[in-house]
Coordinates of N, CA and C in Angstrom, one line a residue:
X962 N -14.8 -32.9 -7.4 CA -16.3 -32.3 -7.2 C -17.2 -31.7 -8.7
X963 N -18.6 -31.6 -8.5 CA -19.5 -32.2 -9.1 C -19.4 -30.1 -9.4
X964 N -19.5 -29.8 -10.4 CA -19.4 -28.2 -10.4 C -21.2 -27.8 -10.7
X965 N -22.1 -28.4 -11.5 CA -23.1 -28.1 -11.4 C -23.7 -28.4 -10.2
X966 N -23.2 -29.4 -9.0 CA -23.9 -28.8 -7.7 C -23.0 -27.7 -7.0
X967 N -22.6 -27.4 -7.1 CA -22.3 -26.1 -6.9 C -22.7 -24.8 -7.4
X968 N -22.3 -25.0 -8.6 CA -23.5 -24.5 -9.4 C -24.6 -23.3 -9.2
X969 N -26.0 -24.7 -9.6 CA -27.0 -25.2 -8.8 C -26.8 -24.4 -6.6
X970 N -26.5 -24.8 -6.0 CA -26.3 -24.9 -5.3 C -26.3 -23.6 -4.8
X971 N -25.3 -22.1 -5.7 CA -23.6 -21.2 -5.3 C -24.4 -20.6 -4.0
X972 N -25.9 -20.2 -4.4 CA -26.0 -19.5 -2.5 C -26.3 -20.1 -1.0
X973 N -26.4 -21.2 -1.2 CA -25.9 -22.3 -0.5 C -24.6 -21.8 0.6
X974 N -24.0 -21.7 -0.8 CA -22.3 -21.6 -0.2 C -22.1 -20.2 -0.1
X975 N -22.8 -19.7 -0.9 CA -22.2 -18.0 0.1 C -23.1 -18.1 1.4
X976 N -23.8 -18.8 1.9 CA -24.4 -18.2 3.0 C -23.6 -19.2 4.3
X977 N -22.9 -20.4 3.6 CA -22.0 -21.3 4.3 C -20.5 -19.6 5.1
X978 N -20.3 -19.0 4.1 CA -19.4 -18.2 4.3 C -20.3 -16.5 4.8
X979 N -21.0 -16.5 4.9 CA -21.1 -15.4 5.2 C -21.9 -15.6 7.4
X980 N -22.5 -17.2 6.7 CA -21.8 -17.3 8.9 C -20.6 -18.2 9.4
X981 N -19.8 -17.8 8.6 CA -18.4 -18.1 9.2 C -17.6 -17.3 9.5
X982 N -18.2 -16.5 8.4 CA -17.6 -14.7 8.9 C -18.0 -13.8 10.1
X983 N -19.5 -14.3 10.2 CA -20.4 -14.1 11.1 C -19.9 -14.4 13.1
X984 N -19.4 -15.4 12.5 CA -18.8 -16.1 13.4 C -17.5 -16.2 14.1
X985 N -17.2 -15.0 13.4 CA -15.6 -13.8 13.8 C -15.6 -13.4 15.2
X986 N -15.5 -13.3 15.8 CA -15.6 -12.6 17.5 C -15.5 -11.6 17.1
X987 N -15.7 -9.4 17.1 CA -15.4 -8.9 16.3 C -14.4 -8.2 16.8
X988 N -13.8 -8.5 17.9 CA -12.8 -8.4 18.4 C -11.2 -8.3 17.9
X989 N -12.2 -9.3 16.9 CA -10.7 -10.2 16.7 C -10.8 -9.1 15.2
X990 N -11.0 -8.9 14.2 CA -11.2 -8.3 13.3 C -11.3 -7.0 13.4
X991 N -9.7 -7.1 11.8 CA -9.3 -5.0 12.3 C -9.9 -4.4 11.3
X992 N -11.4 -4.6 11.0 CA -11.7 -4.2 9.6 C -13.4 -3.5 10.4
X993 N -13.5 -2.6 10.3 CA -15.4 -3.1 10.9 C -16.1 -2.3 9.4
X994 N -17.1 -3.9 9.0 CA -17.9 -3.7 7.7 C -19.9 -3.6 7.8
X995 N -20.3 -3.2 7.2 CA -21.5 -2.7 6.9 C -22.2 -3.3 6.2
X996 N -20.8 -4.1 5.1 CA -21.8 -4.5 3.6 C -21.1 -5.8 4.0
X997 N -21.8 -7.2 3.1 CA -20.5 -8.2 2.4 C -21.8 -9.1 1.4
X998 N -20.8 -8.7 0.7 CA -21.6 -8.8 -0.8 C -19.9 -10.1 -1.8
X999 N -21.5 -11.0 -2.5 CA -20.9 -12.6 -2.7 C -20.4 -12.2 -4.1
X1000 N -18.6 -12.7 -3.7 CA -17.9 -11.7 -5.3 C -18.3 -13.1 -6.2
X1001 N -17.0 -14.2 -5.4 CA -17.0 -15.5 -5.9 C -17.2 -17.3 -5.5
X1002 N -17.0 -17.8 -6.7 CA -16.8 -19.2 -5.6 C -15.8 -19.8 -6.6
X1003 N -15.3 -20.7 -6.1 CA -13.4 -21.0 -7.5 C -13.0 -22.6 -6.4
X1004 N -13.1 -23.7 -7.2 CA -12.4 -24.7 -6.5 C -10.9 -24.4 -7.2
X1005 N -10.5 -24.6 -5.7 CA -8.5 -24.5 -6.5 C -8.4 -26.3 -6.6
X1006 N -7.5 -26.1 -7.7 CA -6.2 -26.8 -6.8 C -5.0 -27.6 -7.3
X1007 N -4.8 -26.6 -7.0 CA -3.8 -26.8 -6.5 C -3.0 -24.9 -6.0
X1008 N -2.5 -25.7 -4.5 CA -2.5 -24.7 -4.0 C -1.1 -23.8 -2.1
X1009 N -0.8 -23.2 -2.2 CA 0.9 -23.7 -0.9 C 0.0 -24.6 -0.1
X1010 N -0.6 -23.4 0.4 CA -1.4 -24.1 1.9 C -2.8 -23.9 2.4
X1011 N -2.6 -24.5 1.4 CA -4.6 -24.6 1.7 C -4.8 -26.5 1.3
X1012 N -5.0 -27.3 2.0 CA -5.3 -29.0 0.6 C -6.3 -29.0 0.0
X1013 N -5.9 -29.1 -1.3 CA -6.9 -29.5 -2.6 C -7.0 -30.4 -3.2
X1014 N -8.1 -30.7 -3.7 CA -8.7 -29.4 -4.6 C -9.7 -29.0 -3.3
X1015 N -9.8 -28.1 -3.3 CA -10.6 -27.5 -2.5 C -12.2 -25.8 -3.4
X1016 N -13.0 -25.8 -2.5 CA -13.7 -25.0 -3.2 C -13.6 -23.1 -1.5
X1017 N -13.1 -23.1 -2.4 CA -12.9 -21.4 -2.2 C -13.5 -20.4 -2.2
X1018 N -14.8 -19.6 -1.5 CA -16.1 -18.8 -1.5 C -15.2 -17.8 -0.8
X1019 N -14.4 -16.8 -1.4 CA -15.3 -14.9 -1.2 C -16.1 -14.6 -1.0
X1020 N -15.9 -12.8 0.0 CA -16.4 -12.4 0.0 C -16.3 -11.0 -0.4
X1021 N -16.9 -10.1 -0.6 CA -16.0 -9.1 -0.3 C -17.0 -8.1 1.3
X1022 N -16.3 -7.3 1.8 CA -17.0 -6.3 2.9 C -16.4 -4.1 2.1
X1023 N -17.0 -4.1 2.8 CA -18.1 -2.8 2.7 C -17.5 -2.1 3.5
X1024 N -17.8 -0.8 3.7 CA -17.9 0.3 4.7 C -18.4 1.2 4.3
X1025 N -19.6 2.4 4.1 CA -19.9 3.1 4.0 C -20.0 3.7 2.0
X1026 N -20.1 1.8 1.6 CA -19.8 1.6 -0.3 C -19.0 1.7 -0.6
X1027 N -17.1 1.0 0.8 CA -15.9 1.3 0.1 C -15.6 0.1 0.9
X1028 N -14.5 -0.6 -0.3 CA -14.1 -1.9 0.0 C -13.0 -2.2 1.0
X1029 N -14.1 -2.4 2.3 CA -12.4 -1.9 3.5 C -11.7 -3.9 3.6
X1030 N -11.8 -4.7 2.4 CA -11.5 -6.1 2.6 C -12.3 -6.9 2.6
X1031 N -11.3 -8.7 2.3 CA -12.5 -9.6 1.7 C -12.2 -10.7 2.3
X1032 N -13.5 -11.4 2.9 CA -13.4 -12.8 4.0 C -12.5 -14.1 2.6
X1033 N -12.6 -14.9 2.6 CA -11.7 -15.8 2.6 C -12.4 -17.1 2.4
X1034 N -13.1 -18.1 2.9 CA -14.0 -19.6 3.0 C -13.6 -20.7 2.3
X1035 N -12.0 -21.8 3.2 CA -11.9 -22.5 2.4 C -12.8 -24.1 2.7
X1036 N -13.6 -24.4 2.4 CA -13.8 -25.9 2.3 C -13.6 -26.7 1.0
X1037 N -13.8 -28.7 2.0 CA -13.8 -29.4 0.9 C -16.1 -29.6 0.4
X1038 N -15.2 -30.8 -0.8 CA -16.5 -31.7 -0.9 C -17.5 -31.6 -0.8
X1039 N -17.2 -31.9 0.4 CA -18.8 -31.9 1.7 C -19.0 -31.2 2.8
X1040 N -18.5 -29.7 1.4 CA -18.3 -28.5 2.8 C -18.4 -28.3 4.9
X1041 N -17.2 -28.6 4.7 CA -16.3 -28.9 6.0 C -15.9 -27.7 5.5
X1042 N -15.3 -27.4 6.9 CA -14.2 -25.8 6.9 C -13.1 -27.0 6.9
X1043 N -11.7 -25.5 6.1 CA -10.6 -26.6 6.3 C -9.6 -24.9 6.2
X1044 N -10.5 -23.9 6.3 CA -9.1 -23.0 6.4 C -10.4 -21.5 6.3
X1045 N -9.8 -20.1 6.8 CA -10.1 -19.3 6.5 C -9.5 -17.6 6.3
X1046 N -9.6 -16.6 5.7 CA -8.9 -15.9 5.1 C -8.8 -14.5 5.1
X1047 N -9.0 -13.4 5.9 CA -10.2 -11.9 6.3 C -8.6 -10.9 5.9
X1048 N -8.9 -10.1 5.0 CA -7.7 -9.7 5.1 C -8.7 -7.9 3.9

């Protein structure tokens, strides 16, 4: 994986995660939030249940400036969806 490309295009990665999050049916969400904060982009080299290597994009969800959850998007180096996790 090309770290410099990820660093240069980090806004594209956060936008991709935002798009996936917004595509989740609101009826399936157990939480409500009014703000999404870009938190981190990581490369996973070893993980128990996610195919690796892959890229993990973390978004923090807030409601009235209080953290109510996190959203994680897992993609491969070609930005293809692998998994997502919301808690």
